[in-house]
Every structure is written in structure tokens, then in C-alpha cells.
Coordinates of C-alpha atoms in Angstrom, one line a residue:
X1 CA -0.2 19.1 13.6
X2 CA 1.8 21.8 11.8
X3 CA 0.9 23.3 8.6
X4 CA 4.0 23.5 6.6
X5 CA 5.5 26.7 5.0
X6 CA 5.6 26.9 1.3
X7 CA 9.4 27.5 0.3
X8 CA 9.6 25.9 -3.0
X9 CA 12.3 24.6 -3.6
X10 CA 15.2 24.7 -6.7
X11 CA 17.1 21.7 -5.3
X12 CA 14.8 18.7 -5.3
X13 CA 13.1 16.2 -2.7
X14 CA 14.3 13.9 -0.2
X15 CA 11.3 11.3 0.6
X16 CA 10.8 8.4 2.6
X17 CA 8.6 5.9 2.1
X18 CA 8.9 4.6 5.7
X19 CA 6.6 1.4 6.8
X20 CA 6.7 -0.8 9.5
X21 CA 9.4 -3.1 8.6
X22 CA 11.5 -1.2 5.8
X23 CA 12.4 2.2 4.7
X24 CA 12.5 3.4 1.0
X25 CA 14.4 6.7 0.4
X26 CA 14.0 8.8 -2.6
X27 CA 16.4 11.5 -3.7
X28 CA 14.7 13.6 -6.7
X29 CA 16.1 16.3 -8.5
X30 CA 14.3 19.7 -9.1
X31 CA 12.0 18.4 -12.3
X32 CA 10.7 15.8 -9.8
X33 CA 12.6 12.8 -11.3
X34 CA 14.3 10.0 -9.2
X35 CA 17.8 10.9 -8.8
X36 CA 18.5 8.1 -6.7
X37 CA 17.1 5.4 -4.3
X38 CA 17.3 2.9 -1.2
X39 CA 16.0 0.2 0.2
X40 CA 16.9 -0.2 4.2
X41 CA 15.4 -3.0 6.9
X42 CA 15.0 0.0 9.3
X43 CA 11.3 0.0 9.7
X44 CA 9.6 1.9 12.5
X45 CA 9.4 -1.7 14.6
X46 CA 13.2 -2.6 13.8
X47 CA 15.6 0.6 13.9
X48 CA 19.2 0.5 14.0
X49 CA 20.4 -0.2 17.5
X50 CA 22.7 2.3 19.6
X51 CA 25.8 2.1 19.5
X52 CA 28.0 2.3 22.6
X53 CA 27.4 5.8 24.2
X54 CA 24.7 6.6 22.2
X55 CA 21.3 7.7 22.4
X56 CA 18.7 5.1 23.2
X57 CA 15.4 6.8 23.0
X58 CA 13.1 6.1 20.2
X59 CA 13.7 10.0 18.7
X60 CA 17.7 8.3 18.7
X61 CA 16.6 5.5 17.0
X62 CA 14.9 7.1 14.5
X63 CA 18.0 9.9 13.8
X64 CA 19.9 6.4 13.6
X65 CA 17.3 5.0 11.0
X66 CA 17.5 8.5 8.7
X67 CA 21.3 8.8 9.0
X68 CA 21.5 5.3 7.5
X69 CA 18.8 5.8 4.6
X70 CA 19.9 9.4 3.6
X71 CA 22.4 11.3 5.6
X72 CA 25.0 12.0 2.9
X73 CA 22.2 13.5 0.6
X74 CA 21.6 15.6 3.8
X75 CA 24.7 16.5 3.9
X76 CA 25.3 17.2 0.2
X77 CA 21.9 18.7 -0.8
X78 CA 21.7 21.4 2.0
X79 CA 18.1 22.5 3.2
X80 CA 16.5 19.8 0.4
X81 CA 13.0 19.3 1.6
X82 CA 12.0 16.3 3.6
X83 CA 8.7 14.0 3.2
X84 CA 7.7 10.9 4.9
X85 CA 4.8 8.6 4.6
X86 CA 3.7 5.6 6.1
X87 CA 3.7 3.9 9.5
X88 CA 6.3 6.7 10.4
X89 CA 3.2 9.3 11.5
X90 CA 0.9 6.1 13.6
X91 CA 1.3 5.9 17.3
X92 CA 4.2 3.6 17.1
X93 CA 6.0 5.9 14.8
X94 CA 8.3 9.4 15.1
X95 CA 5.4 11.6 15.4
X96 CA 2.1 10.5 15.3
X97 CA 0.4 12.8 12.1
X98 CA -3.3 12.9 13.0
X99 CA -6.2 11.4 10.8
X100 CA -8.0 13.2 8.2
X101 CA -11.1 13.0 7.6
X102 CA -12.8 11.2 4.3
X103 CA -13.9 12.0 2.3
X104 CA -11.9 14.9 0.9
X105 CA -9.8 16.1 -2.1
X106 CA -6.6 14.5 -3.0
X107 CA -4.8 17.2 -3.0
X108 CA -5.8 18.3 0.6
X109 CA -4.0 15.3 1.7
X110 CA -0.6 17.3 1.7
X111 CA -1.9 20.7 2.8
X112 CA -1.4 19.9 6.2
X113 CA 1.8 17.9 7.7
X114 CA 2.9 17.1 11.1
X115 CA 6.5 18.8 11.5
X116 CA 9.5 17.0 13.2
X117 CA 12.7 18.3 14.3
X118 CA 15.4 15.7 12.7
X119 CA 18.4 17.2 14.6
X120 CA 20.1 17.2 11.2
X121 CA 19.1 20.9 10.1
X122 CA 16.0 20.0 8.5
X123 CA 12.1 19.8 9.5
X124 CA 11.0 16.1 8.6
X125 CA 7.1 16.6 7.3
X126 CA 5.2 13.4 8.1
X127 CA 2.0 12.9 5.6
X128 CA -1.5 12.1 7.7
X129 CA -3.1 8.8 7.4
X130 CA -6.8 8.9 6.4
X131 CA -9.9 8.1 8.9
X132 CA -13.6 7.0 7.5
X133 CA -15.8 7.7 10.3
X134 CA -18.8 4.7 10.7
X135 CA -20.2 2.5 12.6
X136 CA -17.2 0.0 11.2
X137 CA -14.5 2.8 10.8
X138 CA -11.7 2.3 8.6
X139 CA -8.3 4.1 8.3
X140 CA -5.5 3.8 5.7
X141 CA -1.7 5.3 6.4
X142 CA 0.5 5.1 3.6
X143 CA -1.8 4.4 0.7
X144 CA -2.8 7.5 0.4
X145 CA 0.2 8.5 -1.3
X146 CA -0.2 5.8 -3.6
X147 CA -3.4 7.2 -5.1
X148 CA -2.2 10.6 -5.1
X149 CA 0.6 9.3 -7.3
X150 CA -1.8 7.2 -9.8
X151 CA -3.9 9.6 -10.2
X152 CA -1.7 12.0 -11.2
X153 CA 0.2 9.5 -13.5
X154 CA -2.7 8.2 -15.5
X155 CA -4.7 12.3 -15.0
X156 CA -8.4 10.6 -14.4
X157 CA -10.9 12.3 -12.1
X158 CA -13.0 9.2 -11.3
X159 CA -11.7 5.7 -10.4
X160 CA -11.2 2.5 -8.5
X161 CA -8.0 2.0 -7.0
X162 CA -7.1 -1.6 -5.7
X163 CA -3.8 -1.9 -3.5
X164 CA -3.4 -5.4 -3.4
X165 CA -1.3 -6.6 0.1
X166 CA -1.0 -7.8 3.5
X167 CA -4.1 -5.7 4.3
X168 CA -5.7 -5.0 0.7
X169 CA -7.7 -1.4 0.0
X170 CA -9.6 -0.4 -2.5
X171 CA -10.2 3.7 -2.6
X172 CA -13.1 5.2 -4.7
X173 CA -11.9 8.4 -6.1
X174 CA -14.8 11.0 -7.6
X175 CA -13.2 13.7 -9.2
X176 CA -10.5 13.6 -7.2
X177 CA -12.0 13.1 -4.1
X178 CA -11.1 10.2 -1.9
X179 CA -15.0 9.4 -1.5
X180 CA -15.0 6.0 0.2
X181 CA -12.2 2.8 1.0
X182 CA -12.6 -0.7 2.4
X183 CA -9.7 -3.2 3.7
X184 CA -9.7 -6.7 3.5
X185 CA -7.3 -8.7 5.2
X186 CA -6.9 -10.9 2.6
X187 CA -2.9 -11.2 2.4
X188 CA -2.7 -11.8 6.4
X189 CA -5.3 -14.1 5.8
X190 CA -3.9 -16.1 3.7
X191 CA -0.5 -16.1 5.6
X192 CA -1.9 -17.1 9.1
X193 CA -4.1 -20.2 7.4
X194 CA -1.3 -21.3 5.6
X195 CA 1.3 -20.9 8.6
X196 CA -0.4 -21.4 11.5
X197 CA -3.4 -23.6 10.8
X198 CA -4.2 -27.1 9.7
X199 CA -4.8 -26.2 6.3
X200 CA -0.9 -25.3 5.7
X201 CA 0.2 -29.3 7.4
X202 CA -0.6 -30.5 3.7
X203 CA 0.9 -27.6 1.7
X204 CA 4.0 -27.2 0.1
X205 CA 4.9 -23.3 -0.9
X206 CA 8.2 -23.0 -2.9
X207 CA 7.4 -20.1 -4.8
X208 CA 7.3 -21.6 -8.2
X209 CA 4.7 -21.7 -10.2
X210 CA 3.2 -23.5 -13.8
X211 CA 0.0 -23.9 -15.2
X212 CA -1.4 -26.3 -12.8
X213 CA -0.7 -23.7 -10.3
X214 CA -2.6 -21.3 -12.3
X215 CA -5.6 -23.6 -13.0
X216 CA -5.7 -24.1 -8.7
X217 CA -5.7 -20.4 -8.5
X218 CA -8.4 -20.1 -10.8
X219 CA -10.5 -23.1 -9.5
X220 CA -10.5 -21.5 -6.1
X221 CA -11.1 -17.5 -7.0
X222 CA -14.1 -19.5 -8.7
X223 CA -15.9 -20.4 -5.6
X224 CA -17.4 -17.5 -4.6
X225 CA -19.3 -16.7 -7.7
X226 CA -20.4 -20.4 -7.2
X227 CA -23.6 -21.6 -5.7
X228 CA -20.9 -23.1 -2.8
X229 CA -19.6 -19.6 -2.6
X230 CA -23.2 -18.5 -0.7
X231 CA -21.9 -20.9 2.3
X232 CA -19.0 -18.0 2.8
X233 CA -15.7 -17.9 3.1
X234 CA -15.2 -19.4 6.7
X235 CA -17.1 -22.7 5.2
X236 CA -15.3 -22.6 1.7
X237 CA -11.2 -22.3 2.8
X238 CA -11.8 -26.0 4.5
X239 CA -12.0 -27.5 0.9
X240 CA -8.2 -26.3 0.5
X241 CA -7.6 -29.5 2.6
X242 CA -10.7 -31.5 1.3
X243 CA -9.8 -31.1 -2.3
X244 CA -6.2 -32.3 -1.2
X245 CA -7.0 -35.2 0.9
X246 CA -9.5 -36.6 -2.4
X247 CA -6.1 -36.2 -4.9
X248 CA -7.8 -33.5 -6.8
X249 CA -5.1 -30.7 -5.3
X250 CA -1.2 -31.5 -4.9
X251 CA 0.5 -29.9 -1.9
X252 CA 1.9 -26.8 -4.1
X253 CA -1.7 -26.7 -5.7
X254 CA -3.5 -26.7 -2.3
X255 CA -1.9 -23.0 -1.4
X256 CA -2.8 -21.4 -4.6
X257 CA -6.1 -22.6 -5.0
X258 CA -6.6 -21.1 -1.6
X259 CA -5.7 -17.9 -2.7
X260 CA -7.5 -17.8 -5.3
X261 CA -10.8 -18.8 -2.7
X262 CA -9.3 -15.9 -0.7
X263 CA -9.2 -13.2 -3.3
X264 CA -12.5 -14.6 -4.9
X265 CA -14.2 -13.4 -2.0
X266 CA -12.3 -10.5 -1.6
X267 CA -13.3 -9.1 -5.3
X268 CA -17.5 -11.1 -5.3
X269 CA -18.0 -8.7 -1.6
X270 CA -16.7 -5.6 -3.5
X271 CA -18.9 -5.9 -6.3
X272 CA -22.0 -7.4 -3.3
X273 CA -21.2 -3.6 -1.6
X274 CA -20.2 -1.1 -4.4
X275 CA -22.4 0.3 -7.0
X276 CA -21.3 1.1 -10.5
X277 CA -18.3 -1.1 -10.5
X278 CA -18.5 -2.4 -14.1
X279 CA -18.6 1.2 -15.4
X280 CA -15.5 2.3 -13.3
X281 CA -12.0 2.4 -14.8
X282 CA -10.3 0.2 -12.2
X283 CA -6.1 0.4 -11.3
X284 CA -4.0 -1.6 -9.4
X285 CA -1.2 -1.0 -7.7
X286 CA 1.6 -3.3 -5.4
X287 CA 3.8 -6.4 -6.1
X288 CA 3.3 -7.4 -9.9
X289 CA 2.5 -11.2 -10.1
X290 CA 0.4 -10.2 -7.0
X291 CA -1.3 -7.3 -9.2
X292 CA -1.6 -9.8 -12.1
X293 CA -3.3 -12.4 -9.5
X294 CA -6.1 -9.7 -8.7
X295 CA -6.3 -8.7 -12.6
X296 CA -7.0 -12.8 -13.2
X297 CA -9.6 -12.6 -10.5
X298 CA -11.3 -9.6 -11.8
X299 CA -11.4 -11.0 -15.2
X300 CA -13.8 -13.6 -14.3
X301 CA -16.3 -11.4 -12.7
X302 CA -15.7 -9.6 -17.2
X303 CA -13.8 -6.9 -15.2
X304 CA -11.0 -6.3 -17.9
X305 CA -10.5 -2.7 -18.0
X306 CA -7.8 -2.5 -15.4
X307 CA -4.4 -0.7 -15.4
X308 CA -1.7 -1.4 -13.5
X309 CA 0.4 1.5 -12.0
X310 CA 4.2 1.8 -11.7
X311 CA 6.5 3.9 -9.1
X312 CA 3.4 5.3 -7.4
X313 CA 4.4 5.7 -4.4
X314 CA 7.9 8.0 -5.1
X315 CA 5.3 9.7 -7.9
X316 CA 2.9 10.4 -4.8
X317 CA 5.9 11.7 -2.5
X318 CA 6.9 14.4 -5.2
X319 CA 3.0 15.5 -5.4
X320 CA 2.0 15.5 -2.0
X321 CA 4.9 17.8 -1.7
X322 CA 3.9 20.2 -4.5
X323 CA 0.8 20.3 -2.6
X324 CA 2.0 21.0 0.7
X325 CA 4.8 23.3 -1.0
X326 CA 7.7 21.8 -0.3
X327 CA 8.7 21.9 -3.9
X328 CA 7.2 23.7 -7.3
X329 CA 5.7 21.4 -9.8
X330 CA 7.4 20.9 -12.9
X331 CA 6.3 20.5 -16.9
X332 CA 6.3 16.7 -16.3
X333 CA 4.5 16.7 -12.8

């Protein structure tokens, strides 16, 4: 792990928002605002392949992978700074950036970066992932970024972050301090019942949705604040099927009822487990109609004080990099 070198800089930012199936690159300008941007399947589990009497190593394949996403701004914007976050610092990635250690200040987050050599003339500086030590550890690479960019957007000390997803989190930030986070796996969840279990045999999942799709959603986020809901989740995601086989669910009902079930029980065990919930400002921040989903759900448990954040993740690359100074904040950062 390298500490990086403050040299602010007059040109801009070049940032990657680099996962484990896609890359997002983000060209800013000096004031911080989004000059341009990409969208690339070269994710750190599918780079571009070699071509013929190339380099195959993985360092190759990840030259290969920045070439595509932003080597002409390289090339045009001469010693711009470069930031990454994501699954681009784990083990499987470039470099692997070392966790830090929660809780701590947000703005620690980008005082310390784990340097890499691109080849292209410029140090690539990889953001850390985050590590809660406990019995039942938990660790976050990526969303960090996110909640460095909320925060800054909606200036607020003290709130509850929700990042709906594959692998949901929900941070608890005390001012400014990234005090405590929990994952649910409620979006893989729901993917591998649906998929790859009997529960998905009676389903039908075209993306469209109405009000009786809504209703189904809302009848199954329901359940655990029921008295059925104290059997748990593992009992109650079998009534997906049992509510279909009775007619009460159609197929295209059956999937969003369960995940509404699922995401019921995702919010009822945050509010079992966290204190002073109700008084917290809460945010939200991934897909939209996922985001609105979660806002439905928290509605029922009179949890209606909750924002919804835009472009936090390229607003957390451009302050993560005034932190670790890369760049010089601006009048609107």
C-alpha cells in the first residue's frame, strides 16, 4: 500500500468505476464535472482477450481493459490523474488495495491508495475496500465511494445509507464517520430462488409490471411484520409457490411477491438490530425502480423520510481524489 503524493491537478480526473463484470469510465474536467463517460463489459472476471502476439498475463489483460475504456483521454489529457474503485483492488483484481479498518472518517478513506504502474505513463490509484472486524466480519469494496459521494452531495453528518443490490449494505454514518455496515444477500437471493429452485418452475419474469404486480410486492414485503413473519424467512419464501398453487398469485405475481417477502425481511432485521432508525435521515442509492422498491418497503414500517441519491458513485471518485490529492476541490465540490 502506497500513500499517494498530493500534485493537484489543473487538468481534471480520469476514474474508473471498475466491478466485477463492467467498467465505468469518467473523464472530469478541472471544476470536478463529468466531461465524459463509458460503459464497457471489461470487468475484472471478463477482460478483453489477447490478441495475436500479445501479452497474456493478467497485468496485459488489464492494460487491454484500460486501453479500451480510456486510452485516448490518456493520450489527450497528458499526466490527468487516475482513480479506481471497486473489485479492481480484491484479490482477483490488478492490485489487491488492503482493507481498512471501520470504523473511520470518510474522508480517510482516500488518504491512503495502493499505486499501480499502468505502463501508459500514469500511476493508476486503486481505493481500499473497508473491513469491520467481529465475530461475523463484514467487508464492503466499492460502496465506499458511493457514500463518500452522498454525503458530500446532500452535506449531512449523520445518516443511513441503503445500497440496494445483488449483495445490499446499509452504512451508518456519525458525523462523517463510517461507524457500522451490514450486507444482506437479498438480490442473489432472490436470483438463485427464482433460477435455480422449485419456487421459479411456476414463475413467469418478463419484466413488466402493473398494479397487481405492485399489490404482490406489497403482500409479500408484508410478511414479516406479520405474526407469520416470526416463522422466518426460510419458512415464509415457500408460500411464493403455495399462494400460486391456491390461485391467489399468477405466475408474474408469484416473483414479485417474493421480492417483496425478501426485502420485508431484509428492512424488519434492520430495524430488529439497529437503534434509532426512525430518527435517522435515511438515503438510497442503486438502480431506481429497485431504490423505489426498498422506499415502498420502508414506507410500511412509517419510514418515509428517505432520499434517493443520483451519480454517486462519479460524485465519490472526484472526492476521494480531493482527499487523497489527486485533484484540488472546487466551488461546487
Amino acid at each position: 500500500m502506497t500513500q499517494a503524493t498530493p500534485s493537484p491537478s489543473s487538468i481534471g480526473l480520469i476514474a474508473l468505476d471498475w466491478g466485477t463484470t463492467s467498467l465505468r469510465a469518467y473523464r472530469f474536467d478541472a471544476d470536478g464535472r463529468v466531461a465524459d463517460k463509458r460503459a464497457l463489459p471489461w470487468g475484472i472476471m471478463n477482460l478483453p482477450p489477447a490478441e495475436d502476439g500479445a501479452g497474456t498475463s493478467a497485468d496485459a489483460g488489464f492494460r487491454r481493459a484500460l486501453q479500451a475504456a480510456c486510452g485516448d483521454w490518456l493520450r489527450d489529457f497528458p499526466a490527468t490523474p487516475l482513480i479506481a474503485a471497486g473489485m479492481i483492488g480484491s484479490k482477483q483484481g490488478w492490485r489487491e488495495a488492503p482493507y481498512l479498518d471501520v470504523p473511520l472518517a470518510v474522508s480517510e478513506v482516500g488518504n491512503t491508495m495502493t499505486v499501480v504502474d499502468t505502463g501508459f505513463g500514469v500511476p493508476l490509484h486503486i481505493v481500499p475496500g473497508l473491513l469491520q472486524r467481529s465475530k461475523l466480519p463484514n467487508v464492503m469494496r466499492g460502496e465506499e465511494t458511493q457514500v463518500a459521494g452522498i454525503l458530500d452531495q446532500l452535506q449531512v453528518d449523520d445518516i443511513l445509507i441503503g445500497l440496494p443490490g445483488t449483495h445490499s449494505k446499509w452504512v451508518h454514518v456519525r458525523g462523517k464517520r463510517i461507524e457500522h455496515f451490514d450486507t444482506f444477500m437479498t438480490g442473489e437471493m432472490y436470483a438463485v430462488l427464482s433460477n435455480h429452485s422449485i419456487l421459479g418452475r411456476t414463475m413467469q419474469r418478463d419484466g413488466a409490471t402493473d398494479a397487481d404486480d405492485d399489490a404482490a410486492f406489497v403482500r409479500g414485503a408484508l410478511v414479516a411484520k406479520s405474526p407469520d413473519g416470526r416463522a422466518g424467512m426460510l419458512s415464509n419464501i415457500f408460500s411464493s409457490r403455495t399462494l400460486g398453487l391456491t390461485g391467489e398469485l399468477s405466475p408474474r405475481a408469484q416473483a414479485h411477491y417474493l421480492s417483496g417477502l425478501l426485502i420485508g425481511h431484509e428492512i424488519a432485521a434492520l430495524l430488529a438490530t439497529t437503534d434509532g432508525i426512525r430518527q435517522q435521515r435515511i438515503a438510497l442509492i442503486g438502480d431506481d425502480a429497485l431504490c423505489e422498491r426498498y422506499r415502498k418497503a420502508l414506507a410500511l414500517y412509517d419510514l418515509t423520510q428517505v432520499d434517493i441519491a443520483a451519480a454517486a458513485t462519479e460524485h465519490g471518485l472526484w472526492k476521494l481524489a480531493v482527499h487523497a490529492g489527486l485533484v484540488s476541490s472546487s466551488p461546487e465540490h
